[in-house]
PDB file of C-alpha atoms in Angstrom:
ATOM      1  CA  UNK J  74      78.271  61.979 -59.187  1.00 74.00           C
ATOM      2  CA  UNK J  75      80.823  61.488 -56.425  1.00 74.00           C
ATOM      3  CA  UNK J  76      80.832  57.736 -57.050  1.00 78.00           C
ATOM      4  CA  UNK J  77      81.525  58.309 -60.759  1.00 72.00           C
ATOM      5  CA  UNK J  78      84.468  60.575 -59.917  1.00 69.00           C
ATOM      6  CA  UNK J  79      85.930  58.030 -57.470  1.00 68.00           C
ATOM      7  CA  UNK J  80      85.565  55.132 -59.922  1.00 71.00           C
ATOM      8  CA  UNK J  81      86.988  57.224 -62.756  1.00 73.00           C
ATOM      9  CA  UNK J  82      89.996  58.219 -60.639  1.00 67.00           C
ATOM     10  CA  UNK J  83      90.581  54.594 -59.656  1.00 70.00           C
ATOM     11  CA  UNK J  84      90.469  53.418 -63.286  1.00 72.00           C
ATOM     12  CA  UNK J  85      92.843  56.200 -64.340  1.00 73.00           C
ATOM     13  CA  UNK J  86      95.390  55.427 -61.611  1.00 66.00           C
ATOM     14  CA  UNK J  87      95.213  51.666 -62.267  1.00 68.00           C
ATOM     15  CA  UNK J  88      95.636  52.194 -66.010  1.00 71.00           C
ATOM     16  CA  UNK J  89      98.684  54.437 -65.629  1.00 68.00           C
ATOM     17  CA  UNK J  90     100.361  51.967 -63.251  1.00 61.00           C
ATOM     18  CA  UNK J  91      99.912  49.076 -65.693  1.00 62.00           C
ATOM     19  CA  UNK J  92     100.530  50.980 -68.956  1.00 64.00           C
ATOM     20  CA  UNK J  93     103.990  51.338 -70.520  1.00 64.00           C
ATOM     21  CA  UNK J  94     106.226  54.018 -68.982  1.00 66.00           C
ATOM     22  CA  UNK J  95     105.040  57.539 -69.728  1.00 66.00           C
ATOM     23  CA  UNK J  96     105.103  61.035 -68.190  1.00 67.00           C
ATOM     24  CA  UNK J  97     101.604  60.444 -66.812  1.00 65.00           C
ATOM     25  CA  UNK J  98     102.707  57.215 -65.146  1.00 64.00           C
ATOM     26  CA  UNK J  99     105.691  58.919 -63.514  1.00 64.00           C
ATOM     27  CA  UNK J 100     103.494  61.746 -62.221  1.00 64.00           C
ATOM     28  CA  UNK J 101     100.855  59.395 -60.807  1.00 61.00           C
ATOM     29  CA  UNK J 102     103.502  57.134 -59.277  1.00 63.00           C
ATOM     30  CA  UNK J 103     105.163  60.047 -57.472  1.00 59.00           C
ATOM     31  CA  UNK J 104     101.840  61.198 -56.087  1.00 57.00           C
ATOM     32  CA  UNK J 105     100.306  57.885 -55.078  1.00 58.00           C
ATOM     33  CA  UNK J 106     103.239  55.551 -54.380  1.00 57.00           C
ATOM     34  CA  UNK J 107     103.600  56.579 -50.710  1.00 51.00           C
ATOM     35  CA  UNK J 108      99.989  55.526 -50.123  1.00 52.00           C
ATOM     36  CA  UNK J 109      99.146  52.934 -52.793  1.00 54.00           C
ATOM     37  CA  UNK J 110     102.485  51.495 -53.834  1.00 55.00           C
ATOM     38  CA  UNK J 111     102.359  48.664 -56.374  1.00 54.00           C
ATOM     39  CA  UNK J 112     105.181  46.516 -57.694  1.00 56.00           C
ATOM     40  CA  UNK J 113     104.743  44.938 -61.123  1.00 53.00           C
ATOM     41  CA  UNK J 114     108.230  43.514 -61.513  1.00 53.00           C
ATOM     42  CA  UNK J 115     107.038  40.032 -60.562  1.00 52.00           C
ATOM     43  CA  UNK J 116     105.371  39.787 -63.958  1.00 51.00           C
ATOM     44  CA  UNK J 117     106.732  39.718 -67.523  1.00 47.00           C
ATOM     45  CA  UNK J 118     108.357  41.502 -69.209  1.00 48.00           C
ATOM     46  CA  UNK J 119     110.084  43.210 -66.259  1.00 50.00           C
ATOM     47  CA  UNK J 120     110.481  40.253 -63.911  1.00 53.00           C
ATOM     48  CA  UNK J 121     112.618  40.918 -60.864  1.00 57.00           C
ATOM     49  CA  UNK J 122     115.706  38.766 -61.472  1.00 74.00           C
ATOM     50  CA  UNK J 123     117.749  39.536 -58.362  1.00 78.00           C
ATOM     51  CA  UNK J 124     116.985  38.947 -54.689  1.00 84.00           C
ATOM     52  CA  UNK J 125     118.315  41.696 -52.426  1.00 90.00           C
ATOM     53  CA  UNK J 126     119.172  41.335 -48.750  1.00 93.00           C
ATOM     54  CA  UNK J 127     120.155  43.781 -46.023  1.00 96.00           C
ATOM     55  CA  UNK J 128     123.056  42.592 -43.874  1.00 97.00           C
ATOM     56  CA  UNK J 129     124.520  44.417 -40.874  1.00 97.00           C
ATOM     57  CA  UNK J 130     127.724  44.263 -38.847  1.00 97.00           C
ATOM     58  CA  UNK J 131     128.736  45.851 -35.535  1.00 97.00           C
ATOM     59  CA  UNK J 132     131.836  46.641 -33.482  1.00 96.00           C
ATOM     60  CA  UNK J 133     132.159  46.906 -29.712  1.00 94.00           C
ATOM     61  CA  UNK J 134     134.813  47.040 -26.998  1.00 91.00           C
ATOM     62  CA  UNK J 135     135.729  43.905 -25.058  1.00 89.00           C
ATOM     63  CA  UNK J 136     136.718  43.848 -21.386  1.00 88.00           C
ATOM     64  CA  UNK J 137     140.261  44.906 -22.313  1.00 89.00           C
ATOM     65  CA  UNK J 138     139.040  47.866 -24.347  1.00 85.00           C
ATOM     66  CA  UNK J 139     139.946  46.257 -27.666  1.00 88.00           C
ATOM     67  CA  UNK J 140     137.632  46.747 -30.609  1.00 89.00           C
ATOM     68  CA  UNK J 141     135.859  43.579 -31.726  1.00 93.00           C
ATOM     69  CA  UNK J 142     133.896  43.068 -34.948  1.00 94.00           C
ATOM     70  CA  UNK J 143     130.855  40.823 -35.288  1.00 95.00           C
ATOM     71  CA  UNK J 144     129.984  38.507 -38.134  1.00 95.00           C
ATOM     72  CA  UNK J 145     127.610  39.777 -40.795  1.00 96.00           C
ATOM     73  CA  UNK J 146     123.967  39.255 -39.831  1.00 95.00           C
ATOM     74  CA  UNK J 147     121.436  38.751 -42.636  1.00 95.00           C
ATOM     75  CA  UNK J 148     118.408  40.750 -41.480  1.00 95.00           C
ATOM     76  CA  UNK J 149     116.347  39.948 -44.580  1.00 93.00           C
ATOM     77  CA  UNK J 150     116.890  36.208 -44.298  1.00 90.00           C
ATOM     78  CA  UNK J 151     115.818  36.323 -40.661  1.00 90.00           C
ATOM     79  CA  UNK J 152     112.602  38.133 -41.566  1.00 88.00           C
ATOM     80  CA  UNK J 153     111.769  35.842 -44.490  1.00 86.00           C
ATOM     81  CA  UNK J 154     112.573  32.693 -42.520  1.00 81.00           C
ATOM     82  CA  UNK J 155     109.784  33.596 -40.110  1.00 75.00           C
ATOM     83  CA  UNK J 156     107.130  33.558 -42.861  1.00 73.00           C
ATOM     84  CA  UNK J 157     108.284  30.795 -45.214  1.00 74.00           C
ATOM     85  CA  UNK J 158     105.404  28.429 -45.944  1.00 68.00           C
ATOM     86  CA  UNK J 159     102.809  30.976 -44.792  1.00 67.00           C
ATOM     87  CA  UNK J 160     100.422  31.763 -47.677  1.00 65.00           C
ATOM     88  CA  UNK J 161      99.491  35.211 -46.335  1.00 64.00           C
ATOM     89  CA  UNK J 162     102.606  36.578 -44.614  1.00 63.00           C
ATOM     90  CA  UNK J 163     102.638  39.894 -42.807  1.00 66.00           C
ATOM     91  CA  UNK J 164     104.082  42.851 -44.693  1.00 65.00           C
ATOM     92  CA  UNK J 165     106.451  43.406 -41.787  1.00 67.00           C
ATOM     93  CA  UNK J 166     108.450  40.480 -43.179  1.00 72.00           C
ATOM     94  CA  UNK J 167     109.550  42.819 -45.993  1.00 82.00           C
ATOM     95  CA  UNK J 168     110.665  45.585 -43.658  1.00 86.00           C
ATOM     96  CA  UNK J 169     114.362  45.293 -44.460  1.00 90.00           C
ATOM     97  CA  UNK J 170     113.743  44.729 -48.188  1.00 89.00           C
ATOM     98  CA  UNK J 171     111.669  47.901 -48.428  1.00 90.00           C
ATOM     99  CA  UNK J 172     114.182  49.904 -46.383  1.00 92.00           C
ATOM    100  CA  UNK J 173     117.089  48.697 -48.507  1.00 94.00           C
ATOM    101  CA  UNK J 174     115.203  49.424 -51.734  1.00 92.00           C
ATOM    102  CA  UNK J 175     114.530  53.022 -50.697  1.00 93.00           C
ATOM    103  CA  UNK J 176     118.111  53.473 -49.514  1.00 95.00           C
ATOM    104  CA  UNK J 177     119.515  52.229 -52.827  1.00 94.00           C
ATOM    105  CA  UNK J 178     117.134  54.434 -54.797  1.00 93.00           C
ATOM    106  CA  UNK J 179     118.564  57.462 -53.002  1.00 93.00           C
ATOM    107  CA  UNK J 180     122.079  56.126 -53.451  1.00 95.00           C
ATOM    108  CA  UNK J 181     121.487  55.804 -57.208  1.00 93.00           C
ATOM    109  CA  UNK J 182     120.518  59.490 -57.359  1.00 92.00           C
ATOM    110  CA  UNK J 183     123.992  60.527 -56.130  1.00 93.00           C
ATOM    111  CA  UNK J 184     126.830  61.417 -58.473  1.00 92.00           C
ATOM    112  CA  UNK J 185     129.607  58.812 -58.939  1.00 93.00           C
ATOM    113  CA  UNK J 186     131.894  60.897 -56.703  1.00 93.00           C
ATOM    114  CA  UNK J 187     129.232  61.049 -53.984  1.00 94.00           C
ATOM    115  CA  UNK J 188     128.622  57.301 -54.277  1.00 95.00           C
ATOM    116  CA  UNK J 189     132.312  56.592 -53.764  1.00 96.00           C
ATOM    117  CA  UNK J 190     132.311  58.822 -50.692  1.00 95.00           C
ATOM    118  CA  UNK J 191     129.269  57.308 -48.975  1.00 96.00           C
ATOM    119  CA  UNK J 192     130.717  53.819 -49.383  1.00 96.00           C
ATOM    120  CA  UNK J 193     133.519  55.005 -47.093  1.00 96.00           C
ATOM    121  CA  UNK J 194     133.178  55.540 -43.348  1.00 95.00           C
ATOM    122  CA  UNK J 195     131.426  58.514 -41.748  1.00 95.00           C
ATOM    123  CA  UNK J 196     133.801  58.650 -38.776  1.00 92.00           C
ATOM    124  CA  UNK J 197     137.005  60.630 -38.172  1.00 88.00           C
ATOM    125  CA  UNK J 198     139.835  60.569 -35.665  1.00 84.00           C
ATOM    126  CA  UNK J 199     139.217  62.682 -32.558  1.00 80.00           C
ATOM    127  CA  UNK J 200     141.818  64.719 -30.624  1.00 79.00           C
ATOM    128  CA  UNK J 201     142.065  62.021 -27.914  1.00 77.00           C
ATOM    129  CA  UNK J 202     143.178  59.427 -30.464  1.00 69.00           C
ATOM    130  CA  UNK J 203     139.809  57.692 -30.790  1.00 74.00           C
ATOM    131  CA  UNK J 204     137.149  58.101 -33.443  1.00 82.00           C
ATOM    132  CA  UNK J 205     133.967  60.119 -33.567  1.00 89.00           C
ATOM    133  CA  UNK J 206     131.166  60.759 -36.044  1.00 90.00           C
ATOM    134  CA  UNK J 207     131.759  63.421 -38.686  1.00 92.00           C
ATOM    135  CA  UNK J 208     129.429  66.354 -37.846  1.00 92.00           C
ATOM    136  CA  UNK J 209     126.290  66.341 -39.983  1.00 90.00           C
ATOM    137  CA  UNK J 210     126.925  69.813 -41.382  1.00 90.00           C
ATOM    138  CA  UNK J 211     130.472  68.911 -42.425  1.00 92.00           C
ATOM    139  CA  UNK J 212     129.325  65.660 -44.016  1.00 92.00           C
ATOM    140  CA  UNK J 213     126.557  67.328 -46.016  1.00 91.00           C
ATOM    141  CA  UNK J 214     128.901  70.096 -47.150  1.00 91.00           C
ATOM    142  CA  UNK J 215     131.445  67.522 -48.321  1.00 93.00           C
ATOM    143  CA  UNK J 216     128.854  65.528 -50.226  1.00 93.00           C
ATOM    144  CA  UNK J 217     127.249  68.605 -51.768  1.00 91.00           C
ATOM    145  CA  UNK J 218     130.699  69.658 -52.964  1.00 90.00           C
ATOM    146  CA  UNK J 219     130.894  66.371 -54.878  1.00 91.00           C
ATOM    147  CA  UNK J 220     127.445  66.747 -56.419  1.00 84.00           C
ATOM    148  CA  UNK J 221     126.107  68.562 -59.450  1.00 80.00           C
ATOM    149  CA  UNK J 222     122.813  69.794 -58.007  1.00 70.00           C
ATOM    150  CA  UNK J 223     124.156  72.345 -55.566  1.00 69.00           C
ATOM    151  CA  UNK J 224     123.567  72.724 -51.855  1.00 69.00           C
ATOM    152  CA  UNK J 225     121.191  70.199 -50.317  1.00 71.00           C
ATOM    153  CA  UNK J 226     121.560  67.566 -53.051  1.00 77.00           C
ATOM    154  CA  UNK J 227     122.724  64.976 -50.514  1.00 88.00           C
ATOM    155  CA  UNK J 228     120.016  65.566 -47.907  1.00 90.00           C
ATOM    156  CA  UNK J 229     117.603  62.739 -48.963  1.00 91.00           C
ATOM    157  CA  UNK J 230     120.414  60.175 -48.853  1.00 94.00           C
ATOM    158  CA  UNK J 231     121.908  61.400 -45.562  1.00 93.00           C
ATOM    159  CA  UNK J 232     118.496  61.290 -43.880  1.00 93.00           C
ATOM    160  CA  UNK J 233     117.955  57.666 -44.884  1.00 95.00           C
ATOM    161  CA  UNK J 234     121.534  56.776 -43.987  1.00 96.00           C
ATOM    162  CA  UNK J 235     120.808  58.100 -40.510  1.00 95.00           C
ATOM    163  CA  UNK J 236     117.653  55.963 -40.335  1.00 94.00           C
ATOM    164  CA  UNK J 237     119.547  52.797 -41.293  1.00 96.00           C
ATOM    165  CA  UNK J 238     122.186  53.680 -38.707  1.00 96.00           C
ATOM    166  CA  UNK J 239     119.537  53.846 -35.956  1.00 95.00           C
ATOM    167  CA  UNK J 240     117.985  50.594 -37.153  1.00 95.00           C
ATOM    168  CA  UNK J 241     121.331  48.763 -37.407  1.00 96.00           C
ATOM    169  CA  UNK J 242     122.378  49.952 -33.959  1.00 96.00           C
ATOM    170  CA  UNK J 243     119.162  48.763 -32.293  1.00 94.00           C
ATOM    171  CA  UNK J 244     119.162  45.509 -34.250  1.00 94.00           C
ATOM    172  CA  UNK J 245     122.765  44.529 -33.475  1.00 96.00           C
ATOM    173  CA  UNK J 246     122.586  45.564 -29.812  1.00 95.00           C
ATOM    174  CA  UNK J 247     119.547  43.338 -29.383  1.00 93.00           C
ATOM    175  CA  UNK J 248     121.101  40.504 -31.386  1.00 93.00           C
ATOM    176  CA  UNK J 249     124.449  40.419 -29.579  1.00 93.00           C
ATOM    177  CA  UNK J 250     123.304  41.750 -26.212  1.00 91.00           C
ATOM    178  CA  UNK J 251     126.077  44.375 -26.223  1.00 91.00           C
ATOM    179  CA  UNK J 252     126.480  48.122 -26.415  1.00 93.00           C
ATOM    180  CA  UNK J 253     127.885  48.633 -29.901  1.00 95.00           C
ATOM    181  CA  UNK J 254     130.246  51.452 -30.863  1.00 94.00           C
ATOM    182  CA  UNK J 255     129.796  51.508 -34.609  1.00 95.00           C
ATOM    183  CA  UNK J 256     127.812  49.759 -37.320  1.00 97.00           C
ATOM    184  CA  UNK J 257     127.841  49.278 -41.060  1.00 97.00           C
ATOM    185  CA  UNK J 258     125.644  47.513 -43.589  1.00 97.00           C
ATOM    186  CA  UNK J 259     125.732  46.061 -47.054  1.00 96.00           C
ATOM    187  CA  UNK J 260     123.336  45.078 -49.797  1.00 96.00           C
ATOM    188  CA  UNK J 261     123.775  41.546 -51.088  1.00 94.00           C
ATOM    189  CA  UNK J 262     122.390  40.737 -54.544  1.00 91.00           C
ATOM    190  CA  UNK J 263     121.611  37.113 -55.378  1.00 86.00           C
ATOM    191  CA  UNK J 264     120.585  36.231 -58.927  1.00 82.00           C
ATOM    192  CA  UNK J 265     119.037  32.740 -58.946  1.00 80.00           C
ATOM    193  CA  UNK J 266     119.848  30.202 -61.634  1.00 78.00           C
ATOM    194  CA  UNK J 267     117.871  30.468 -64.838  1.00 79.00           C
ATOM    195  CA  UNK J 268     114.810  28.267 -65.180  1.00 75.00           C
ATOM    196  CA  UNK J 269     116.524  25.462 -67.103  1.00 79.00           C
ATOM    197  CA  UNK J 270     119.210  25.297 -64.392  1.00 77.00           C
ATOM    198  CA  UNK J 271     116.915  25.655 -61.378  1.00 77.00           C
ATOM    199  CA  UNK J 272     117.797  22.195 -60.038  1.00 83.00           C
ATOM    200  CA  UNK J 273     121.562  22.566 -60.480  1.00 80.00           C
ATOM    201  CA  UNK J 274     123.670  22.577 -57.316  1.00 83.00           C
ATOM    202  CA  UNK J 275     126.247  24.878 -58.906  1.00 85.00           C
ATOM    203  CA  UNK J 276     125.501  28.586 -58.986  1.00 83.00           C
ATOM    204  CA  UNK J 277     125.347  30.269 -62.375  1.00 79.00           C
ATOM    205  CA  UNK J 278     125.896  33.760 -60.982  1.00 79.00           C
ATOM    206  CA  UNK J 279     128.164  35.025 -58.228  1.00 82.00           C
ATOM    207  CA  UNK J 280     126.815  36.918 -55.245  1.00 82.00           C
ATOM    208  CA  UNK J 281     127.383  40.653 -55.552  1.00 91.00           C
ATOM    209  CA  UNK J 282     127.668  43.005 -52.593  1.00 92.00           C
ATOM    210  CA  UNK J 283     127.620  46.758 -52.094  1.00 95.00           C
ATOM    211  CA  UNK J 284     129.166  47.635 -48.729  1.00 97.00           C
ATOM    212  CA  UNK J 285     128.929  50.944 -46.919  1.00 97.00           C
ATOM    213  CA  UNK J 286     131.521  52.124 -44.403  1.00 96.00           C
ATOM    214  CA  UNK J 287     131.415  52.341 -40.627  1.00 96.00           C
ATOM    215  CA  UNK J 288     129.068  54.786 -38.930  1.00 96.00           C
ATOM    216  CA  UNK J 289     129.225  55.800 -35.269  1.00 95.00           C
ATOM    217  CA  UNK J 290     126.329  53.992 -33.600  1.00 94.00           C
ATOM    218  CA  UNK J 291     123.160  56.058 -33.144  1.00 93.00           C
ATOM    219  CA  UNK J 292     121.556  54.783 -29.953  1.00 89.00           C
ATOM    220  CA  UNK J 293     117.826  55.067 -29.361  1.00 86.00           C
ATOM    221  CA  UNK J 294     116.699  57.686 -26.846  1.00 84.00           C
ATOM    222  CA  UNK J 295     114.315  55.158 -25.284  1.00 88.00           C
ATOM    223  CA  UNK J 296     116.188  52.182 -23.738  1.00 85.00           C
ATOM    224  CA  UNK J 297     113.105  49.982 -24.204  1.00 90.00           C
ATOM    225  CA  UNK J 298     113.764  49.905 -27.980  1.00 88.00           C
ATOM    226  CA  UNK J 299     116.497  47.321 -27.481  1.00 88.00           C
ATOM    227  CA  UNK J 300     114.070  45.020 -25.684  1.00 89.00           C
ATOM    228  CA  UNK J 301     111.479  45.434 -28.434  1.00 86.00           C
ATOM    229  CA  UNK J 302     114.012  44.430 -31.080  1.00 87.00           C
ATOM    230  CA  UNK J 303     115.099  41.479 -28.922  1.00 89.00           C
ATOM    231  CA  UNK J 304     111.500  40.253 -28.614  1.00 87.00           C
ATOM    232  CA  UNK J 305     111.016  40.447 -32.379  1.00 84.00           C
ATOM    233  CA  UNK J 306     114.240  38.530 -33.042  1.00 87.00           C
ATOM    234  CA  UNK J 307     113.214  35.879 -30.525  1.00 87.00           C
ATOM    235  CA  UNK J 308     109.943  35.357 -32.414  1.00 83.00           C
ATOM    236  CA  UNK J 309     111.775  35.244 -35.747  1.00 83.00           C
ATOM    237  CA  UNK J 310     114.542  32.842 -34.746  1.00 80.00           C
ATOM    238  CA  UNK J 311     113.142  30.939 -31.758  1.00 76.00           C
ATOM    239  CA  UNK J 312     116.362  31.828 -29.897  1.00 80.00           C
ATOM    240  CA  UNK J 313     116.159  33.926 -26.748  1.00 78.00           C
ATOM    241  CA  UNK J 314     117.612  37.408 -27.138  1.00 74.00           C
ATOM    242  CA  UNK J 315     118.457  39.867 -24.384  1.00 65.00           C
TER     243      UNK J 315
END
């Protein structure tokens, strides 16, 4: 009897994932996606037509105390470059793609006014003339005031923004071998040429980017995190990181 129930549940879940959109599909997806996520947009009729990439940038102080900005670093390209030509790549190669996808999903749930605000910086001028992070409570209150769902409507986005801040800080500190002061990131969307133009050198579609403002760097509590990120980047690129 138990086996029948398990098989029946499996068939039901599989059918709702592959069937046209419906209330049942949405309910099953919400319940099972964290554990059994499936993506069907590699097949017709909903083929994924745009490649997304997470790119990060950092700022730090030089020996004279002047603020310096890095070039943009394409995290996604670095991850994918390490598995190109491998028929069974590790899922870790999609780490930045998955993180960016979740971040943008939460961004899309914001109101237009909230979206405009989060694309700006989350830092403010301090009394000593420098800059500091806007307190979390003040930031959430500001965003909730721009929303239409009341208090707490911005919490899911702010939590993931904080996660990307921690990731970008650790990643750029390992990449550049410096203590960074602030970070920001952007999503780059690349739509490949259509099939009939796949061999053309000229691009059919421009690159599109969605850039988010500067955040005060969130450093890891454990200093060994920087070394872990450096080791991973060394394996990905073949270049020694510190």
